[in-house]
PDB file of N, CA and C in Angstrom:
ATOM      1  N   UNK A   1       0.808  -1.194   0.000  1.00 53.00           N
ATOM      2  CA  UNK A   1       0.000   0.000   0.000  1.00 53.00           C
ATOM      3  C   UNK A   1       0.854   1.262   0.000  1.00 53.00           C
ATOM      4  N   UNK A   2       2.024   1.081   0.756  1.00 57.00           N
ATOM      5  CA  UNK A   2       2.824   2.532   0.531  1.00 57.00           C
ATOM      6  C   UNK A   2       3.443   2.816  -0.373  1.00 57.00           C
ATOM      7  N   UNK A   3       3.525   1.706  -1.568  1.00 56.00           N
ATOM      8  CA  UNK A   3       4.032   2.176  -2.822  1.00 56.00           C
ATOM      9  C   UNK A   3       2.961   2.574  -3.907  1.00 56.00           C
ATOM     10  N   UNK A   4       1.810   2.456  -3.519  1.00 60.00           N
ATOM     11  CA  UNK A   4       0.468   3.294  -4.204  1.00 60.00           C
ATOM     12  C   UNK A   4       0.646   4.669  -3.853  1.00 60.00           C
ATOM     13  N   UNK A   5       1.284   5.046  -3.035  1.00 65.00           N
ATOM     14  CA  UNK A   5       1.503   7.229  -2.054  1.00 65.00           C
ATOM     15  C   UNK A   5       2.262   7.684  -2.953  1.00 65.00           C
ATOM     16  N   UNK A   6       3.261   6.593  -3.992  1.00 65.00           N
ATOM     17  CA  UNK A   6       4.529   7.323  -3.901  1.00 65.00           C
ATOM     18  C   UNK A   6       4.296   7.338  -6.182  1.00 65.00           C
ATOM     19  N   UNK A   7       3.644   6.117  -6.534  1.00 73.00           N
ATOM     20  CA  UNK A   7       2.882   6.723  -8.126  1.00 73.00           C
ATOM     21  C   UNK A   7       2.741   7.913  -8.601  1.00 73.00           C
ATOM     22  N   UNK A   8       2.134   8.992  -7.767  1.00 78.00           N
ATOM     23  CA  UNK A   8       1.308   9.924  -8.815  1.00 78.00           C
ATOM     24  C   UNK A   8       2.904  10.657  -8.982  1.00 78.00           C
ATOM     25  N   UNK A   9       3.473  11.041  -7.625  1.00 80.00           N
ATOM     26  CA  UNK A   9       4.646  12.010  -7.673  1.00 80.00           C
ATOM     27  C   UNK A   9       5.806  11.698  -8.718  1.00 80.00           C
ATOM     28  N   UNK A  10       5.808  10.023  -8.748  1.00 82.00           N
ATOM     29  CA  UNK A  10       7.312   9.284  -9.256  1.00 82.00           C
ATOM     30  C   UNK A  10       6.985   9.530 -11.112  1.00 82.00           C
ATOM     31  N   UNK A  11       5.594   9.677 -11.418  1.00 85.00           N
ATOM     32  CA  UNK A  11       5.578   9.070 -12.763  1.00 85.00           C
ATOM     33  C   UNK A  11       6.852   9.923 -13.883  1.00 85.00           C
ATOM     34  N   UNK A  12       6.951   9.452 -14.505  1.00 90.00           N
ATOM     35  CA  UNK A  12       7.892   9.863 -15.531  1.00 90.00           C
ATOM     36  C   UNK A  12       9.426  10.563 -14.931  1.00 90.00           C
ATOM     37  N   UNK A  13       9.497  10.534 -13.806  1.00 93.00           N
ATOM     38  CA  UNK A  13      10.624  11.139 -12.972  1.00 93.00           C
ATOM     39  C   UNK A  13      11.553   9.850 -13.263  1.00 93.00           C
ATOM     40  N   UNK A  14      13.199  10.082 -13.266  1.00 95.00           N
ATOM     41  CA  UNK A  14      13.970   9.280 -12.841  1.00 95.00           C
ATOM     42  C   UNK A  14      15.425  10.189 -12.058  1.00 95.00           C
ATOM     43  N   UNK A  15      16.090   9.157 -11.840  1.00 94.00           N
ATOM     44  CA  UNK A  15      17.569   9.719 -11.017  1.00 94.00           C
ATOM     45  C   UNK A  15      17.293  10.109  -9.802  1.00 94.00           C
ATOM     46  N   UNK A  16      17.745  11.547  -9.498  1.00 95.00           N
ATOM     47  CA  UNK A  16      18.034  12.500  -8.081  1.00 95.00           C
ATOM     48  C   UNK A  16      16.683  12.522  -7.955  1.00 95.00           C
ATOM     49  N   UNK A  17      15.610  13.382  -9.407  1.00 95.00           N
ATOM     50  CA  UNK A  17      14.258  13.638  -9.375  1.00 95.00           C
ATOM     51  C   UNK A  17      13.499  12.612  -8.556  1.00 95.00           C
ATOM     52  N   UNK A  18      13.426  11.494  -8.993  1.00 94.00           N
ATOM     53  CA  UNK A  18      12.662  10.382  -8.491  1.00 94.00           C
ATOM     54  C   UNK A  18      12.837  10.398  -7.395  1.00 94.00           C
ATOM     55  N   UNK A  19      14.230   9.938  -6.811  1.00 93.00           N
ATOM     56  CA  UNK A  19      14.944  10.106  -5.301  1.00 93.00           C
ATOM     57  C   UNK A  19      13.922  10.779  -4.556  1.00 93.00           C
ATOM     58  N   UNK A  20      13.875  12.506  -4.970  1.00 91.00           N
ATOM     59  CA  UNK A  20      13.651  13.063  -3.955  1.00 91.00           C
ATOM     60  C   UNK A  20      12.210  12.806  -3.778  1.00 91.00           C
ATOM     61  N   UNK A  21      11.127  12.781  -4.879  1.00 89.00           N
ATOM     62  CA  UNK A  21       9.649  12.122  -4.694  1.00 89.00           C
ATOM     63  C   UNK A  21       9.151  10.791  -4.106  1.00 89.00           C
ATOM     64  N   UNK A  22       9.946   9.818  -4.340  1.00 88.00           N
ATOM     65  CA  UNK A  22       9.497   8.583  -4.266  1.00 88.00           C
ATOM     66  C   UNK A  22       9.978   8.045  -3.075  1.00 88.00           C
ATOM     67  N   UNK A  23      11.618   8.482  -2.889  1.00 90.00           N
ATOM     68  CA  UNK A  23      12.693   7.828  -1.692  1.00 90.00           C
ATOM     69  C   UNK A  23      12.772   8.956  -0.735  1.00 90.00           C
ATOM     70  N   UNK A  24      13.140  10.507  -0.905  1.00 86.00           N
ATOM     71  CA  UNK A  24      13.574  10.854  -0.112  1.00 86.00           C
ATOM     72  C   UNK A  24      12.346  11.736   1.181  1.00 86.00           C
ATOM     73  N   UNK A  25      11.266  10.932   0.259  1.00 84.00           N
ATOM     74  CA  UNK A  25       9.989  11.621   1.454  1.00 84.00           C
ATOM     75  C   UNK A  25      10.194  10.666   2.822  1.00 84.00           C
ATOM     76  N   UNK A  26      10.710   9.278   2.797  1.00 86.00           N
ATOM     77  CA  UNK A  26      10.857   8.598   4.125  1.00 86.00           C
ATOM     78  C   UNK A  26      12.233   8.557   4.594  1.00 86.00           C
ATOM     79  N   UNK A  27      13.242   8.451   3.197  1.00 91.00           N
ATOM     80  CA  UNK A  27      14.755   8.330   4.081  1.00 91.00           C
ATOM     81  C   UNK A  27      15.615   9.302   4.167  1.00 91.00           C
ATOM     82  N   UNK A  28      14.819  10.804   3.811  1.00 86.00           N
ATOM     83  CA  UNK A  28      15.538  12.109   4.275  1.00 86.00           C
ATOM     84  C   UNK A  28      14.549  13.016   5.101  1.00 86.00           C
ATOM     85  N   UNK A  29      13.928  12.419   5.595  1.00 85.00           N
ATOM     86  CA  UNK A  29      12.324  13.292   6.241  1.00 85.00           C
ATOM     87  C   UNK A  29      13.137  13.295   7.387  1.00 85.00           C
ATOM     88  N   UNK A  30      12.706  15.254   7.720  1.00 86.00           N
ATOM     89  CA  UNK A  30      13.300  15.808   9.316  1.00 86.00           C
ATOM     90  C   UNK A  30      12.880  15.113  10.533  1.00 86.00           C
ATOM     91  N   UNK A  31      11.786  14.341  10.432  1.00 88.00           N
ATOM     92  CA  UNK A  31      11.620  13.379  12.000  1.00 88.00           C
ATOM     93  C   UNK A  31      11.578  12.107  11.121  1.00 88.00           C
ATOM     94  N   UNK A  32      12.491  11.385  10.387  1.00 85.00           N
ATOM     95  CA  UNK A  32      12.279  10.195   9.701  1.00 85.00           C
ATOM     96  C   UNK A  32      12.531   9.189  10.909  1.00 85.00           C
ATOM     97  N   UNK A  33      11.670   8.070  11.071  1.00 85.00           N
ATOM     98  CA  UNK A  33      11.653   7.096  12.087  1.00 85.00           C
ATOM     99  C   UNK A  33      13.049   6.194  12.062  1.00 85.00           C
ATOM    100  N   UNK A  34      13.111   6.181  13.140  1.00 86.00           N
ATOM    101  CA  UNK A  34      14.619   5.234  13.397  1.00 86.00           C
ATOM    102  C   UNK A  34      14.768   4.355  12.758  1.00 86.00           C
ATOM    103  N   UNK A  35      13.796   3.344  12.105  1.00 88.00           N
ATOM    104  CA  UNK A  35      13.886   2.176  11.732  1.00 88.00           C
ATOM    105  C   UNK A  35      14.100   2.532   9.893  1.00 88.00           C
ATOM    106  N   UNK A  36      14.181   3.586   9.763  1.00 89.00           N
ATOM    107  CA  UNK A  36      14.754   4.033   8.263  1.00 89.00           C
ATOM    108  C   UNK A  36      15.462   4.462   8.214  1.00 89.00           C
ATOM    109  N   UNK A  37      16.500   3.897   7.135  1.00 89.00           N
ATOM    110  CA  UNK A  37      17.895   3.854   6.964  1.00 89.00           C
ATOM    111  C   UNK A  37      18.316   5.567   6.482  1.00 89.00           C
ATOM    112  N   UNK A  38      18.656   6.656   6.811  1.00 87.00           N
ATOM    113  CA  UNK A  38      19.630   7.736   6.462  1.00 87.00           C
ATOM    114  C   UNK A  38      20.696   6.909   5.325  1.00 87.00           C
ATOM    115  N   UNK A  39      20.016   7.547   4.228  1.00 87.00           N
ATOM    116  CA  UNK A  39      20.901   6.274   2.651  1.00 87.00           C
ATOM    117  C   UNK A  39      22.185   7.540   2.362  1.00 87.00           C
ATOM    118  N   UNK A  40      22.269   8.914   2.855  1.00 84.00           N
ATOM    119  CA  UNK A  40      23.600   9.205   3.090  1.00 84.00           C
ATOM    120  C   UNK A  40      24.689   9.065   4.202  1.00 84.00           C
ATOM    121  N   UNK A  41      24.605   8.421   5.085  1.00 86.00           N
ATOM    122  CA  UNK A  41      25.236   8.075   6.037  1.00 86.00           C
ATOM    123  C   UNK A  41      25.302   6.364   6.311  1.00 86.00           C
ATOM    124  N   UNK A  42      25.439   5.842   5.381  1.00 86.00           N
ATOM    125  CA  UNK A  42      25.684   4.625   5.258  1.00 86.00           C
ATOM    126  C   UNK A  42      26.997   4.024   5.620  1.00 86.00           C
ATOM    127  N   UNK A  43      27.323   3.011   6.256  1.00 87.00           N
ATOM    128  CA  UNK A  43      28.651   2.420   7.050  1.00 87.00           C
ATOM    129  C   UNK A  43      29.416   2.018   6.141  1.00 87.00           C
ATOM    130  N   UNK A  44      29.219   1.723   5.002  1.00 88.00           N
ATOM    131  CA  UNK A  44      29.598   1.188   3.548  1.00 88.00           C
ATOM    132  C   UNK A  44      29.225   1.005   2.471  1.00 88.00           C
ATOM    133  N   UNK A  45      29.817   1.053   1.712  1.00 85.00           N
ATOM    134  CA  UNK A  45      29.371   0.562   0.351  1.00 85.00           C
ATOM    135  C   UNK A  45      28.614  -0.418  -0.174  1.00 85.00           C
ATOM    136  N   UNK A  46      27.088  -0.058  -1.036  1.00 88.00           N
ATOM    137  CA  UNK A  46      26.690  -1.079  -1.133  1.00 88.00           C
ATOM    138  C   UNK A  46      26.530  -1.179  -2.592  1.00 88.00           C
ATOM    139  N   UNK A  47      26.407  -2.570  -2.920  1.00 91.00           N
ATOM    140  CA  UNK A  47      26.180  -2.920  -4.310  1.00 91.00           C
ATOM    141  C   UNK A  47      25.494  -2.837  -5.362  1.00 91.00           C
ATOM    142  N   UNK A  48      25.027  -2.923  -6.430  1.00 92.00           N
ATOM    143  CA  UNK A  48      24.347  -2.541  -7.445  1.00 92.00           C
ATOM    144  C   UNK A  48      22.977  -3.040  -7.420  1.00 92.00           C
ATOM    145  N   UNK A  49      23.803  -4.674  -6.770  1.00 94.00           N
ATOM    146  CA  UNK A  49      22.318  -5.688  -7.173  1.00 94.00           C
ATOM    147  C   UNK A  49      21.623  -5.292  -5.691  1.00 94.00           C
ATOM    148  N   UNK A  50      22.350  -5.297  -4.222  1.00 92.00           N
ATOM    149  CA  UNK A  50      21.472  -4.606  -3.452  1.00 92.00           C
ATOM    150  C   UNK A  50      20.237  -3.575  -3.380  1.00 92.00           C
ATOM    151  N   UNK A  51      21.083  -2.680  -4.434  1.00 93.00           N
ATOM    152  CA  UNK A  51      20.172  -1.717  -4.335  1.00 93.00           C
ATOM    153  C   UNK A  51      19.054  -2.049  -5.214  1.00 93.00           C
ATOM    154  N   UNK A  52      19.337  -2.883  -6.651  1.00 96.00           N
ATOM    155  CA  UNK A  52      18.454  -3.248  -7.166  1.00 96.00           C
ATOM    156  C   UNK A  52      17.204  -4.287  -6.299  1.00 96.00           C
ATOM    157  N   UNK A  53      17.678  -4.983  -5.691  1.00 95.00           N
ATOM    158  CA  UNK A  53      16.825  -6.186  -4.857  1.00 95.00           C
ATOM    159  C   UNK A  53      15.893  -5.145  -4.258  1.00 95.00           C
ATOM    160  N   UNK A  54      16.512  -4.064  -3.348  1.00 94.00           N
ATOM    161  CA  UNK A  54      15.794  -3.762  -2.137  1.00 94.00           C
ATOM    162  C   UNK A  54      15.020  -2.774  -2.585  1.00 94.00           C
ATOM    163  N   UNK A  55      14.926  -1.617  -4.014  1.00 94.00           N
ATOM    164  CA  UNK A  55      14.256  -1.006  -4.134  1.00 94.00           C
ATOM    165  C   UNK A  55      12.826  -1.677  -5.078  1.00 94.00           C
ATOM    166  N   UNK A  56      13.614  -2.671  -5.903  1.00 95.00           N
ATOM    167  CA  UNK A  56      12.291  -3.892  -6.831  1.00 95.00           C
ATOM    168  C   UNK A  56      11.590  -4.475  -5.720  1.00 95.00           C
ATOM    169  N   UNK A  57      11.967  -5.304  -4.428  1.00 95.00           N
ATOM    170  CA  UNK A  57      11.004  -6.222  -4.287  1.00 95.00           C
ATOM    171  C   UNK A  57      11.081  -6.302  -2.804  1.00 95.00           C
ATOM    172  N   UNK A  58      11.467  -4.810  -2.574  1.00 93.00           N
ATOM    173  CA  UNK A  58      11.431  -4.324  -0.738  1.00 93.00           C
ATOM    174  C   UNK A  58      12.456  -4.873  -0.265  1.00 93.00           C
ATOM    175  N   UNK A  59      12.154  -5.007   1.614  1.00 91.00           N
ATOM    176  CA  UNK A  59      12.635  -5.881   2.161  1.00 91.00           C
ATOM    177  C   UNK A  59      11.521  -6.520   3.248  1.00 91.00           C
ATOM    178  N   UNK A  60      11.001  -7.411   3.370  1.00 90.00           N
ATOM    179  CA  UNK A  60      10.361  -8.275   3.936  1.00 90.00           C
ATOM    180  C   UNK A  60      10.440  -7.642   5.853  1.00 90.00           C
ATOM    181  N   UNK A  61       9.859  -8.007   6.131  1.00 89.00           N
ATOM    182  CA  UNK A  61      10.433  -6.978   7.990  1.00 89.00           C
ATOM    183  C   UNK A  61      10.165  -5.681   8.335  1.00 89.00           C
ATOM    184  N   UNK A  62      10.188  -4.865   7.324  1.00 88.00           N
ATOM    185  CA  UNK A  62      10.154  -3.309   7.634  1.00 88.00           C
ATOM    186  C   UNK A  62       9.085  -3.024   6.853  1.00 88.00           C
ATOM    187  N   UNK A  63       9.355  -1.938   6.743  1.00 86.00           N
ATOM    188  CA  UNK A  63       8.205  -0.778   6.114  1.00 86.00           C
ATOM    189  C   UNK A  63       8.815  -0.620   4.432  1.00 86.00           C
ATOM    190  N   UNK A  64       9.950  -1.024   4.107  1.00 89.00           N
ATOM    191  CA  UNK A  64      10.630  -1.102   2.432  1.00 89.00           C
ATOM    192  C   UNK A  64       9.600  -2.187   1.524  1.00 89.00           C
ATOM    193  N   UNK A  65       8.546  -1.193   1.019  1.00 89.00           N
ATOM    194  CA  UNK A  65       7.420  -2.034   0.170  1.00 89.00           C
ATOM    195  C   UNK A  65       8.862  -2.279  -0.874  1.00 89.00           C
ATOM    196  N   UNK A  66       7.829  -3.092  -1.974  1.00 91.00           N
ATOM    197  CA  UNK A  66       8.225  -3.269  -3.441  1.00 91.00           C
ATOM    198  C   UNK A  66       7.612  -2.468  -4.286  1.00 91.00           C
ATOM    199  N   UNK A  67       8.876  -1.717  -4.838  1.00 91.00           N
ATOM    200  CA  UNK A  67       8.212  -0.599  -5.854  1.00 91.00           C
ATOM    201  C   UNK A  67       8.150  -1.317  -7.491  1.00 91.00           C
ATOM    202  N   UNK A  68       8.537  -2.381  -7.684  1.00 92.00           N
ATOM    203  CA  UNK A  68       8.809  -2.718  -9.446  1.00 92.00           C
ATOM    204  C   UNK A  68       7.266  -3.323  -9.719  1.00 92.00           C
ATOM    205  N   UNK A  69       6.995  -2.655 -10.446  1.00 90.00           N
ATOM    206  CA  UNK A  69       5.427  -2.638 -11.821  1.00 90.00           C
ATOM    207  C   UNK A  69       5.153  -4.059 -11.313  1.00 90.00           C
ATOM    208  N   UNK A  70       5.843  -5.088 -11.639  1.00 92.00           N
ATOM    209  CA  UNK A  70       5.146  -6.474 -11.607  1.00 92.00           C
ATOM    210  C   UNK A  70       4.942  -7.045 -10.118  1.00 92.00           C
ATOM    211  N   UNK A  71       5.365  -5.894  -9.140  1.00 90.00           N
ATOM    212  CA  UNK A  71       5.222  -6.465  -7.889  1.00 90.00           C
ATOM    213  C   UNK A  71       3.734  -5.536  -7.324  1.00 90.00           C
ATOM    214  N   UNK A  72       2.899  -5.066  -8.225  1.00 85.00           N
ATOM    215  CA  UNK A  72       2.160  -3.720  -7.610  1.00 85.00           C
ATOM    216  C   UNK A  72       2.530  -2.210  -7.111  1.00 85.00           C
ATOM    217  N   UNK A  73       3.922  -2.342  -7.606  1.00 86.00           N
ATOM    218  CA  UNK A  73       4.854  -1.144  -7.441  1.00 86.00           C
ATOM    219  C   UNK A  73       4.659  -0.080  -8.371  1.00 86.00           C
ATOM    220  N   UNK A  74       4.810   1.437  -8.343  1.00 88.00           N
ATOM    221  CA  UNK A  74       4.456   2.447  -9.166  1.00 88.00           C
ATOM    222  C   UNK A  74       6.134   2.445 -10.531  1.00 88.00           C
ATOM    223  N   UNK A  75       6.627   1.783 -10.163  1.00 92.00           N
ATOM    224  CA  UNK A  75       7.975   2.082 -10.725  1.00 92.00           C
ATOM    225  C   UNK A  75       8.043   0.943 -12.214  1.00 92.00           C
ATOM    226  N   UNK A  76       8.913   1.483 -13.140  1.00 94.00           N
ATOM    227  CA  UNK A  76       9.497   0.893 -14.152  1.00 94.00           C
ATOM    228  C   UNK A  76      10.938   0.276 -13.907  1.00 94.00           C
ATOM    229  N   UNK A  77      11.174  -0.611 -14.425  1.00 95.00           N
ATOM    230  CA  UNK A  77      12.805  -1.352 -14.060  1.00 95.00           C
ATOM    231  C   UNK A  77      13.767   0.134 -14.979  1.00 95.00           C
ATOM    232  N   UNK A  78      13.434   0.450 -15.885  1.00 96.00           N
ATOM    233  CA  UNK A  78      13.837   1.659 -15.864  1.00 96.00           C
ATOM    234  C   UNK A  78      14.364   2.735 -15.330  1.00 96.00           C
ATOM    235  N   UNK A  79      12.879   3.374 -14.179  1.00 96.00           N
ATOM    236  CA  UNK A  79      12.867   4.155 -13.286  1.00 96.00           C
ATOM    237  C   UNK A  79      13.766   3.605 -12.022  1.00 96.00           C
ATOM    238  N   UNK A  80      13.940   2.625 -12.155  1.00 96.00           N
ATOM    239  CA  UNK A  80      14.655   1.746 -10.798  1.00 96.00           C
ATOM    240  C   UNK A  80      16.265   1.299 -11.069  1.00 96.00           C
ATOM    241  N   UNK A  81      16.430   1.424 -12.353  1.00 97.00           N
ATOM    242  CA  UNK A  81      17.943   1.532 -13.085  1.00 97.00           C
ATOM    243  C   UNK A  81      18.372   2.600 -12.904  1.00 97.00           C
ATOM    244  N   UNK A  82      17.946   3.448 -12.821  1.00 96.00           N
ATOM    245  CA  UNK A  82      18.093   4.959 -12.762  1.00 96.00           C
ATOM    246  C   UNK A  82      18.062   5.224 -10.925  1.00 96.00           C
ATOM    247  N   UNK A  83      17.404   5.168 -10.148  1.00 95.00           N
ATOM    248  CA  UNK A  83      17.986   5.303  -8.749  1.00 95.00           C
ATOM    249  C   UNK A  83      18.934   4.114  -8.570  1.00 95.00           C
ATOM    250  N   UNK A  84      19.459   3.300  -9.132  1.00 95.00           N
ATOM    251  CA  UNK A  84      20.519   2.281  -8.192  1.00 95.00           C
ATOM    252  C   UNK A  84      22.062   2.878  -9.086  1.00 95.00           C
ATOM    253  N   UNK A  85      21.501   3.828 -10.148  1.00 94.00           N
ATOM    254  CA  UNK A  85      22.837   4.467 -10.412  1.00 94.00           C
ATOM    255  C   UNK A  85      22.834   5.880  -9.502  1.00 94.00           C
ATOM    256  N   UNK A  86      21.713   6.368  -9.594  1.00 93.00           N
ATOM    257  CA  UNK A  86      21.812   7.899  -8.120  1.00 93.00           C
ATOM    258  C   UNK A  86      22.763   7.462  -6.945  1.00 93.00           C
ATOM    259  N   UNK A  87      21.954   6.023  -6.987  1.00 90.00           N
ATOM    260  CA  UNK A  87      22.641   5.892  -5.185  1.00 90.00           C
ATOM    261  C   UNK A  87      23.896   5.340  -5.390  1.00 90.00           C
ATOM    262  N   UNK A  88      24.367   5.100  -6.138  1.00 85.00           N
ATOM    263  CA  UNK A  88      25.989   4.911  -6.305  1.00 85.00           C
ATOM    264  C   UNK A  88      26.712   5.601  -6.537  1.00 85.00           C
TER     265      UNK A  88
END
């Protein structure tokens, strides 16, 4: 359901743009809840396919829906090629 909030803003957006509509309303928000990751202050480096996994098909445990089209997600593998190169 929380990747239905984040459609109308993301459509046709990709890169930083998208970022800031789609991603950075929960993981740069001024009271963002503890249990969301600050994705500039990260302990290390993470990988391509990480980022691909966790923004396509969430993460299971938390609040990280699945944003990729075939999962009920507002996003294109496209649009999602395009933030796992932002975030690198």
């Amino acid at each position: 359901d929380c990747a239905r909030c984040h459609a109308e803003p993301a459509r046709g957006k990709t890169g930083r743009e998208l970022f800031a509509v789609a991603c950075g309303i929960c993981h740069e928000a001024e009271h963002r809840a503890s249990m969301v990751p600050d994705l500039k202050a990260l302990k290390r480096p993470v990988a391509r396919g990480y980022w691909h996994q966790q923004i396509a098909h969430g993460k299971p445990g938390t609040l990280m829906p699945a944003f990729v089209a075939q999962a009920g997600g507002p996003l294109t593998d496209t649009q999602i090629q395009s933030l796992v190169e932002f975030l690198r």
